[in-house]
Short mmCIF file of C-alpha atoms and ligand atoms in Angstrom, two decimals:
data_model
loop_
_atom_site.label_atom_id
_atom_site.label_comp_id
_atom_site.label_asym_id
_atom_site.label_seq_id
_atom_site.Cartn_x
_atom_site.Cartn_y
_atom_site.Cartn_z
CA UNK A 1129 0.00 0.00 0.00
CA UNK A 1130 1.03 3.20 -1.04
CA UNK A 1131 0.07 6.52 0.99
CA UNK A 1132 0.26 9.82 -1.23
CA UNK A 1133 -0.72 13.46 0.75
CA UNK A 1134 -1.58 15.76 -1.62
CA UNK A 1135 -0.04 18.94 0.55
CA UNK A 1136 0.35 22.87 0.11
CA UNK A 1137 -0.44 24.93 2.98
CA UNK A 1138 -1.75 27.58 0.66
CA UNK A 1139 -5.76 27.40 -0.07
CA UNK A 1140 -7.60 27.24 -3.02
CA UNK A 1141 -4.25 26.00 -4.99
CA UNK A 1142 -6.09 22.54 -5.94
CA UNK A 1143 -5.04 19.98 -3.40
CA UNK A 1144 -8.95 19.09 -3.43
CA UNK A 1145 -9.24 18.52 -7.10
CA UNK A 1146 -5.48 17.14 -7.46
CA UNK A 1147 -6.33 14.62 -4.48
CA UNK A 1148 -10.07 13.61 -6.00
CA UNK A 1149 -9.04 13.26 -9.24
CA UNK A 1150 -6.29 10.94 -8.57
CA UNK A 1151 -7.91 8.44 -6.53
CA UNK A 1152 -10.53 8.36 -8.92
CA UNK A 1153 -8.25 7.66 -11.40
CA UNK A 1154 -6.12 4.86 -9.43
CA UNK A 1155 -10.02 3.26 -9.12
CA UNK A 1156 -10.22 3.35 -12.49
CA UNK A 1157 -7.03 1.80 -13.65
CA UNK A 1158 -8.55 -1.46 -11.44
CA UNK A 1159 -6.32 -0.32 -8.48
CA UNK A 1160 -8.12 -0.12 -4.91
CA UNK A 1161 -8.01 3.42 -3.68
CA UNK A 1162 -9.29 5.22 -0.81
CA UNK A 1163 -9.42 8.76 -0.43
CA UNK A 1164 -9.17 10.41 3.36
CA UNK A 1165 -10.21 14.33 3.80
CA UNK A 1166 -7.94 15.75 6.58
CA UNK A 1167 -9.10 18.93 6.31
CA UNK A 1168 -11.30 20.41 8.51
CA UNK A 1169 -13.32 22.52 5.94
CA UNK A 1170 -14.47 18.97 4.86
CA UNK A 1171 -14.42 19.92 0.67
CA UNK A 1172 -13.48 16.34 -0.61
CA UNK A 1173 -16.10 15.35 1.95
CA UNK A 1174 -18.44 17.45 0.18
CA UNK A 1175 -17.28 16.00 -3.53
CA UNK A 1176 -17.94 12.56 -2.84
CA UNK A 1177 -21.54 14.02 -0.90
CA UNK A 1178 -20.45 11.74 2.37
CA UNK A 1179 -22.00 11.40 5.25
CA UNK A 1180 -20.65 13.92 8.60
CA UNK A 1181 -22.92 14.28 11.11
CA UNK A 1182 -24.05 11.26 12.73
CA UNK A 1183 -21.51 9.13 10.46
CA UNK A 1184 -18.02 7.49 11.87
CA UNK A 1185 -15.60 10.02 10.24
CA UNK A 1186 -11.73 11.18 10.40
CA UNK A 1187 -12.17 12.74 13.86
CA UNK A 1188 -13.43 9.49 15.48
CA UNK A 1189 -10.45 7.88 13.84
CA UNK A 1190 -7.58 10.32 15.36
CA UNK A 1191 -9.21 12.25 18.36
CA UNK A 1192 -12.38 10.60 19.66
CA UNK A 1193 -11.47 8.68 23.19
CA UNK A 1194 -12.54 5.30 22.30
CA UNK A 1195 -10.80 5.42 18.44
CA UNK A 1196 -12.05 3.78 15.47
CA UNK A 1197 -10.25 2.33 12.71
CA UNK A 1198 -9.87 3.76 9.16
CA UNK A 1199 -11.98 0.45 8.41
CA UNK A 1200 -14.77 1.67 10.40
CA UNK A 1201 -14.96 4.62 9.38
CA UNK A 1202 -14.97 4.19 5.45
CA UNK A 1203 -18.26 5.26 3.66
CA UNK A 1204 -18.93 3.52 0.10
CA UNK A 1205 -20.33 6.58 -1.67
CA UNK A 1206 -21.51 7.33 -5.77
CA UNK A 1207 -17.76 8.81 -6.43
CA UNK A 1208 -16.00 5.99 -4.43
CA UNK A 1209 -14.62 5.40 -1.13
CA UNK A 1210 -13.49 8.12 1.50
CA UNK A 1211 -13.23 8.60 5.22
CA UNK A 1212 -14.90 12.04 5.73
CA UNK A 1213 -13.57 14.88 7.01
CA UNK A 1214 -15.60 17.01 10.45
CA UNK A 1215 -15.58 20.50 11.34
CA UNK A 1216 -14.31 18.67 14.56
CA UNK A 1217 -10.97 18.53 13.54
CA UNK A 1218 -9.69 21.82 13.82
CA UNK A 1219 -9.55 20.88 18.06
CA UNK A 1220 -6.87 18.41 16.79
CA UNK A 1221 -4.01 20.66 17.58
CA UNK A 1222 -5.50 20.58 21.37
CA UNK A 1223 -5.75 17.42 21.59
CA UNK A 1224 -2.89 15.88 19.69
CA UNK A 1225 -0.16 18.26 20.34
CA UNK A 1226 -0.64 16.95 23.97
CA UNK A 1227 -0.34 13.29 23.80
CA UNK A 1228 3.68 12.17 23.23
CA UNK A 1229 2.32 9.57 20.76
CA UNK A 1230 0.09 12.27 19.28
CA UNK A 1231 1.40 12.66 15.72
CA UNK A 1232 1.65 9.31 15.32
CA UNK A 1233 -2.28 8.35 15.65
CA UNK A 1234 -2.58 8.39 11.66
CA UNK A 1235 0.16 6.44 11.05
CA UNK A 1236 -0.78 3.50 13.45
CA UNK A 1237 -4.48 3.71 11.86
CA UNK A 1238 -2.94 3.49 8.38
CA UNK A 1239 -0.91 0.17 9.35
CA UNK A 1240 -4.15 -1.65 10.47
CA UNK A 1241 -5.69 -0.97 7.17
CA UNK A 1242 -5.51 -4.19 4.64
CA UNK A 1243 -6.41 -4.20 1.13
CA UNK A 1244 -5.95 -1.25 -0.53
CA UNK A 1245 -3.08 -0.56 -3.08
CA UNK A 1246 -3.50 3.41 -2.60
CA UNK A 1247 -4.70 5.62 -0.26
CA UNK A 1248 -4.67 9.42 -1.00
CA UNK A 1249 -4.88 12.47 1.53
CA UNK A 1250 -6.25 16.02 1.09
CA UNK A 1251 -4.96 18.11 3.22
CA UNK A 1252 -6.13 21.19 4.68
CA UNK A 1253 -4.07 24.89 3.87
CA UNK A 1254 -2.77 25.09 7.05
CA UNK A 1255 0.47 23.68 8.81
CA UNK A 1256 -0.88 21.84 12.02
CA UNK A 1257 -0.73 18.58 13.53
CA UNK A 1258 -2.89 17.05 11.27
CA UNK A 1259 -0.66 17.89 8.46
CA UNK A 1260 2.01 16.54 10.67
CA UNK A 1261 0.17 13.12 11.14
CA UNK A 1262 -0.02 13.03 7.25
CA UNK A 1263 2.96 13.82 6.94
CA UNK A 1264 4.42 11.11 9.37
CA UNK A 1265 2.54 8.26 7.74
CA UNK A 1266 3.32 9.04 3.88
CA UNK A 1267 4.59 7.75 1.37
CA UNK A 1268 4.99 10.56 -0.83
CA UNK A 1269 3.95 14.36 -1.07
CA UNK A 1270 2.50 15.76 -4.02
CA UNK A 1271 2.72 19.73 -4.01
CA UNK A 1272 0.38 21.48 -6.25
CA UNK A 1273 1.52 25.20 -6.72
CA UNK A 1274 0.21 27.70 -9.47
CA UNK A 1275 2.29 30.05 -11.67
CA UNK A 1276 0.47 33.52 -10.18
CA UNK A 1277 2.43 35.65 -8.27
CA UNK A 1278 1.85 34.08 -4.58
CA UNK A 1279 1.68 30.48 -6.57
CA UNK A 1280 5.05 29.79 -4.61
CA UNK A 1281 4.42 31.59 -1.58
CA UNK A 1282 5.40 28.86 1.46
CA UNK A 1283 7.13 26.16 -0.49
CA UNK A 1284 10.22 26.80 1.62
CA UNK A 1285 7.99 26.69 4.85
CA UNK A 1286 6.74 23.46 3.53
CA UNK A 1287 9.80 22.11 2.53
CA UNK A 1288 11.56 22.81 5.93
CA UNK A 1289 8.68 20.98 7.71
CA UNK A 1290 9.20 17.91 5.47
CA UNK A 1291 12.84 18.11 5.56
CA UNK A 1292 12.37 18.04 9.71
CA UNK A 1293 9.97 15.21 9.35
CA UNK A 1294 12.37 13.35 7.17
CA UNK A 1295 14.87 13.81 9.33
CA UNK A 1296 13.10 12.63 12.78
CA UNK A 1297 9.85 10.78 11.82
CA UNK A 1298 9.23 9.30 8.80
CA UNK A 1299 12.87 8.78 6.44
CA UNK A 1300 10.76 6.83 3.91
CA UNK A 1301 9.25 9.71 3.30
CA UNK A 1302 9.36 11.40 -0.58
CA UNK A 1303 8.54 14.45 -2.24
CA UNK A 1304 7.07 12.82 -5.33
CA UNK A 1305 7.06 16.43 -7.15
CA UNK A 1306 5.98 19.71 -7.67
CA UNK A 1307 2.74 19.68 -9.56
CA UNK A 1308 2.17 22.89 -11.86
CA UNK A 1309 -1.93 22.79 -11.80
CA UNK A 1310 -4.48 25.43 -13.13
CA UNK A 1311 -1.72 26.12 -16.05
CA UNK A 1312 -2.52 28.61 -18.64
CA UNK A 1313 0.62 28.16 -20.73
CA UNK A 1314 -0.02 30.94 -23.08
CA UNK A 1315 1.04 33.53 -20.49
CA UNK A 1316 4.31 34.79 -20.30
CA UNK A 1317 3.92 34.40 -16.52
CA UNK A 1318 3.25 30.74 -17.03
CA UNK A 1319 6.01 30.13 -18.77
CA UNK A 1320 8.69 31.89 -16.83
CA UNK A 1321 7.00 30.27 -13.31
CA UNK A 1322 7.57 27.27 -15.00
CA UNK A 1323 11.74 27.85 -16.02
CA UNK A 1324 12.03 28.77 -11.98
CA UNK A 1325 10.11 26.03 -10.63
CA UNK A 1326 12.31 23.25 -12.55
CA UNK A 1327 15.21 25.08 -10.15
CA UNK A 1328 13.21 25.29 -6.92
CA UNK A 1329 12.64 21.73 -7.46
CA UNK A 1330 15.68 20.80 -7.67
CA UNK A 1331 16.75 22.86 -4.98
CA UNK A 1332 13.92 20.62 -2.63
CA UNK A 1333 15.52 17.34 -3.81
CA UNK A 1334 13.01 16.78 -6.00
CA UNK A 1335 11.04 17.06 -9.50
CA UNK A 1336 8.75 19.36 -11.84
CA UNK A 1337 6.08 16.57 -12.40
CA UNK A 1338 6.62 16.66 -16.46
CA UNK A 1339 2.35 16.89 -16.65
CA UNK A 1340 1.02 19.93 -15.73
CA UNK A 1341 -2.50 20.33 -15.40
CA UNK A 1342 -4.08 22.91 -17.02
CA UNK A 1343 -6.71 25.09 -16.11
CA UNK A 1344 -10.43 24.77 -17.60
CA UNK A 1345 -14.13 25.71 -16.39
CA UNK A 1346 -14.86 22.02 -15.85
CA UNK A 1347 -13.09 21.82 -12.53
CA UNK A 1348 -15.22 24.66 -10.92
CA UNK A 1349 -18.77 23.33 -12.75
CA UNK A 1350 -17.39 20.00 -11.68
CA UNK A 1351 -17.18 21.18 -7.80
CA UNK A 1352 -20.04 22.82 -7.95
CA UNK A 1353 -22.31 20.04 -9.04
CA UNK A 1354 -20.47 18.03 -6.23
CA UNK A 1355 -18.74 15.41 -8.59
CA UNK A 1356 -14.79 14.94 -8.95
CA UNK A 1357 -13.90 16.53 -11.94
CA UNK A 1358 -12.70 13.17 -13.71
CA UNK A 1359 -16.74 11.65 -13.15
CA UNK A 1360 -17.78 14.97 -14.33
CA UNK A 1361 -16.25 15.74 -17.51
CA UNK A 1362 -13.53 12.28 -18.20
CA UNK A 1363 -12.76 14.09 -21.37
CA UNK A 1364 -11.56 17.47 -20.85
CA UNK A 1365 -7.98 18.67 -20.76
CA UNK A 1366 -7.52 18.88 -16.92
CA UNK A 1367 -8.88 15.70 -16.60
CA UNK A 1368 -6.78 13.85 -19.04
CA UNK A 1369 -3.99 15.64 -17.86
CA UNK A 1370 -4.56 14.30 -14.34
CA UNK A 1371 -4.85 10.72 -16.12
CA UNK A 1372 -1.12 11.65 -17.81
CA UNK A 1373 -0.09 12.33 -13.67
CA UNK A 1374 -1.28 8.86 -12.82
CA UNK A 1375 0.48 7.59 -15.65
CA UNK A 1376 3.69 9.84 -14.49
CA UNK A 1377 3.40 8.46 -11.17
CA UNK A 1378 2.89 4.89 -11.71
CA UNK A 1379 5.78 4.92 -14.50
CA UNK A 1380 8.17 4.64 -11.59
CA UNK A 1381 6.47 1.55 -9.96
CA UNK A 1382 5.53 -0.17 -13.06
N1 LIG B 1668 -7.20 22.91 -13.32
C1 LIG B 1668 -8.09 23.78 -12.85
N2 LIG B 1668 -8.69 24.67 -13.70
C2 LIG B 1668 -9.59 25.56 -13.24
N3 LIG B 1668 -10.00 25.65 -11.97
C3 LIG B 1668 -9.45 24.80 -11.07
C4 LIG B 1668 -8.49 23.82 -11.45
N4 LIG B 1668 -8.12 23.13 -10.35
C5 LIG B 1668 -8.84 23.64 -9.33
N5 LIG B 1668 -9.64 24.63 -9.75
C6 LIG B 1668 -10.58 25.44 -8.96
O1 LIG B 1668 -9.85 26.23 -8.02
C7 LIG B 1668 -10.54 26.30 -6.79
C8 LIG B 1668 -9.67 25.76 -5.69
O2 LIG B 1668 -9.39 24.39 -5.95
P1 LIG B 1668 -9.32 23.30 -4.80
O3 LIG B 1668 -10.55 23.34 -3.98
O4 LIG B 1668 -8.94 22.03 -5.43
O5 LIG B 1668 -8.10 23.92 -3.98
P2 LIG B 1668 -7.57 23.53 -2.51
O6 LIG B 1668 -6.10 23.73 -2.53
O7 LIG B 1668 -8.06 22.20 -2.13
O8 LIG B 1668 -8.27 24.64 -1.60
P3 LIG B 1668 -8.24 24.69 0.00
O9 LIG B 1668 -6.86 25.14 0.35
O10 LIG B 1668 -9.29 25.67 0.36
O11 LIG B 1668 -8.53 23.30 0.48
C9 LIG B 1668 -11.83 25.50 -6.97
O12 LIG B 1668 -12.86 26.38 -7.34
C10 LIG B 1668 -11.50 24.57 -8.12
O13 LIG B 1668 -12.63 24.15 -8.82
MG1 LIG B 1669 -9.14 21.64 -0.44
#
C-alpha cells in the first residue's frame, strides 16, 4: 500500500481537485483506492456528498477517546470510497499536540488498514498537527503550486517541515514532485514560473512533475455540481492531464 498526501499549505491551490481526481483515477485503472479528507473545511467530503454528522468520520479515527479504525470509518459513496472529514478537527491541535504519541495516531491507523493498493490524503491549507500526522505516515507528497504571483508563496515553509519530518519521523518519506496545476501556458507568466520552478525543485531534492495540469471551467462546474472533476467531464484537458499524472506516477512503480 502506497500513501500519497496531496499537501500545500496555501488554499484554493487545488489539493482538493489534485487529491479527488487521482484516486478516482487509481479506481479506475482497477487499483483499490481510498481517499481520506484531513481537512477540517471537509471539501473532498463534500465532492464525494459523504456522510458527517451522525456518520463514523476522520475525527473518530484520530481524536475521539474510544478510536475507530480507518476500516470503520470508510463510507462507500456514488464517487468511491473516502473517510470524511468534520468540522471537529480543527480541536486536533489541542488534543494531539498533547499526547507524546500524538502525531503518530494516523500512522498506526494506516498500518491496520488491509487491502488497498492506494490511499490518497487532502490536506487542509494550514500547517498543524494534522498535516504533521499526514505527513508522518506518507509515502509521498505531491505539491500542487500555481504560476500567479503568490503560486510559490510557502514552499520553503513546507519544505523545511518535510525536511524536519524526514529527518526525525518518517525517512521513507518522498517528495514525489511539484505539480504545476491550473496552467494557462499561453502567459508569459506561465512560462517563466515554470523555467524557476524546474530550479526550486531541484533545490527541494526533488522534480517538476513533467504533466502539468491545465486550467479549464470544468473543474469549478465539476465542484459545484459536487462530482470529482474526472466523473464529471472524463474528457476534458484537466482531466486527461490528471490521467497523464497517474500515468507519471505509476511509471516509476511499473
Ligand atoms: N485545473 C483547474 N482549472 C480551473 N479551476 C481549477 C483547477 N483546479 C482547481 N480549480 C478550482 O480552483 C478552486 C480551488 O481548488 P481546490 O478546492 O482544489 O483547492 P484547494 O487547494 O483544495 O483549496 P483549500 O486550500 O481551500 O482546500 C476551486 O474552485 C477549483 O474548482
Ligand atoms: Mg481543499
Amino acid at each position: 500500500m502506497e500513501t500519497i498526501v496531496v499537501a500545500n499549505q496555501k488554499g484554493g491551490i487545488g489539493k482538493t481537485t489534485t487529491a479527488t481526481a487521482l484516486v478516482s483515477i487509481l479506481e479506475s485503472k482497477g487499483k483499490k483506492a481510498l481517499l481520506i479528507d484531513a481537512d477540517q473545511q471537509g471539501n473532498s467530503t463534500d465532492t464525494y456528498k459523504a456522510e458527517v454528522e451522525g456518520a463514523a468520520t476522520l475525527y473518530d479515527v484520530l481524536l475521539e477517546e474510544d478510536r475507530i479504525s480507518l476500516e470503520e470509518a470508510i463510507q462507500e459513496t456514488e464517487n468511491g470510497k473516502i473517510v470524511a472529514s468534520d468540522p471537529l478537527l480543527r480541536k486536533a491541535d489541542e488534543v494531539l499536540n498533547n499526547d507524546v504519541e500524538g502525531l503518530y495516531r494516523l500512522q498506526d491507523a494506516l498500518e491496520e488498514l488491509k487491502g488497498y493498493d492506494y490511499v490518497v490524503i487532502d490536506t487542509a491549507p494550514a500547517m498543524n498537527s494534522i498535516l504533521h500526522n499526514c505527513l508522518i505516515a506518507a509515502d509521498k507528497v505531491i505539491i500542487p503550486v500555481t504560476a500567479d504571483r503568490y503560486g510559490l508563496q510557502g514552499l520553503a515553509q513546507l519544505n523545511d517541515t518535510i525536511t524536519a519530518v524526514k529527518k526525525r519521523q518518517n525517512k521513507n518519506l518522498k517528495v514525489a514532485g511539484l505539480l504545476l496545476v491550473k496552467y494557462n501556458g499561453r502567459t508569459l507568466l506561465g512560462r517563466e514560473v515554470k523555467e524557476s520552478l524546474e530550479k526550486i525543485a531541484s533545490e527541494m531534492d526533488t522534480k517538476l512533475f513533467k504533466t502539468t495540469i491545465r486550467e479549464s471551467t470544468k473543474a469549478k462546474e465539476a465542484q459545484a455540481m459536487r462530482k470529482t472533476l474526472i466523473k464529471y467531464a472524463p474528457n476534458c484537458t484537466t482531466a486527461l492531464d490528471y490521467v497523464d499524472l497517474v500515468d507519471e506516477l505509476l511509471g516509476g512503480n511499473e
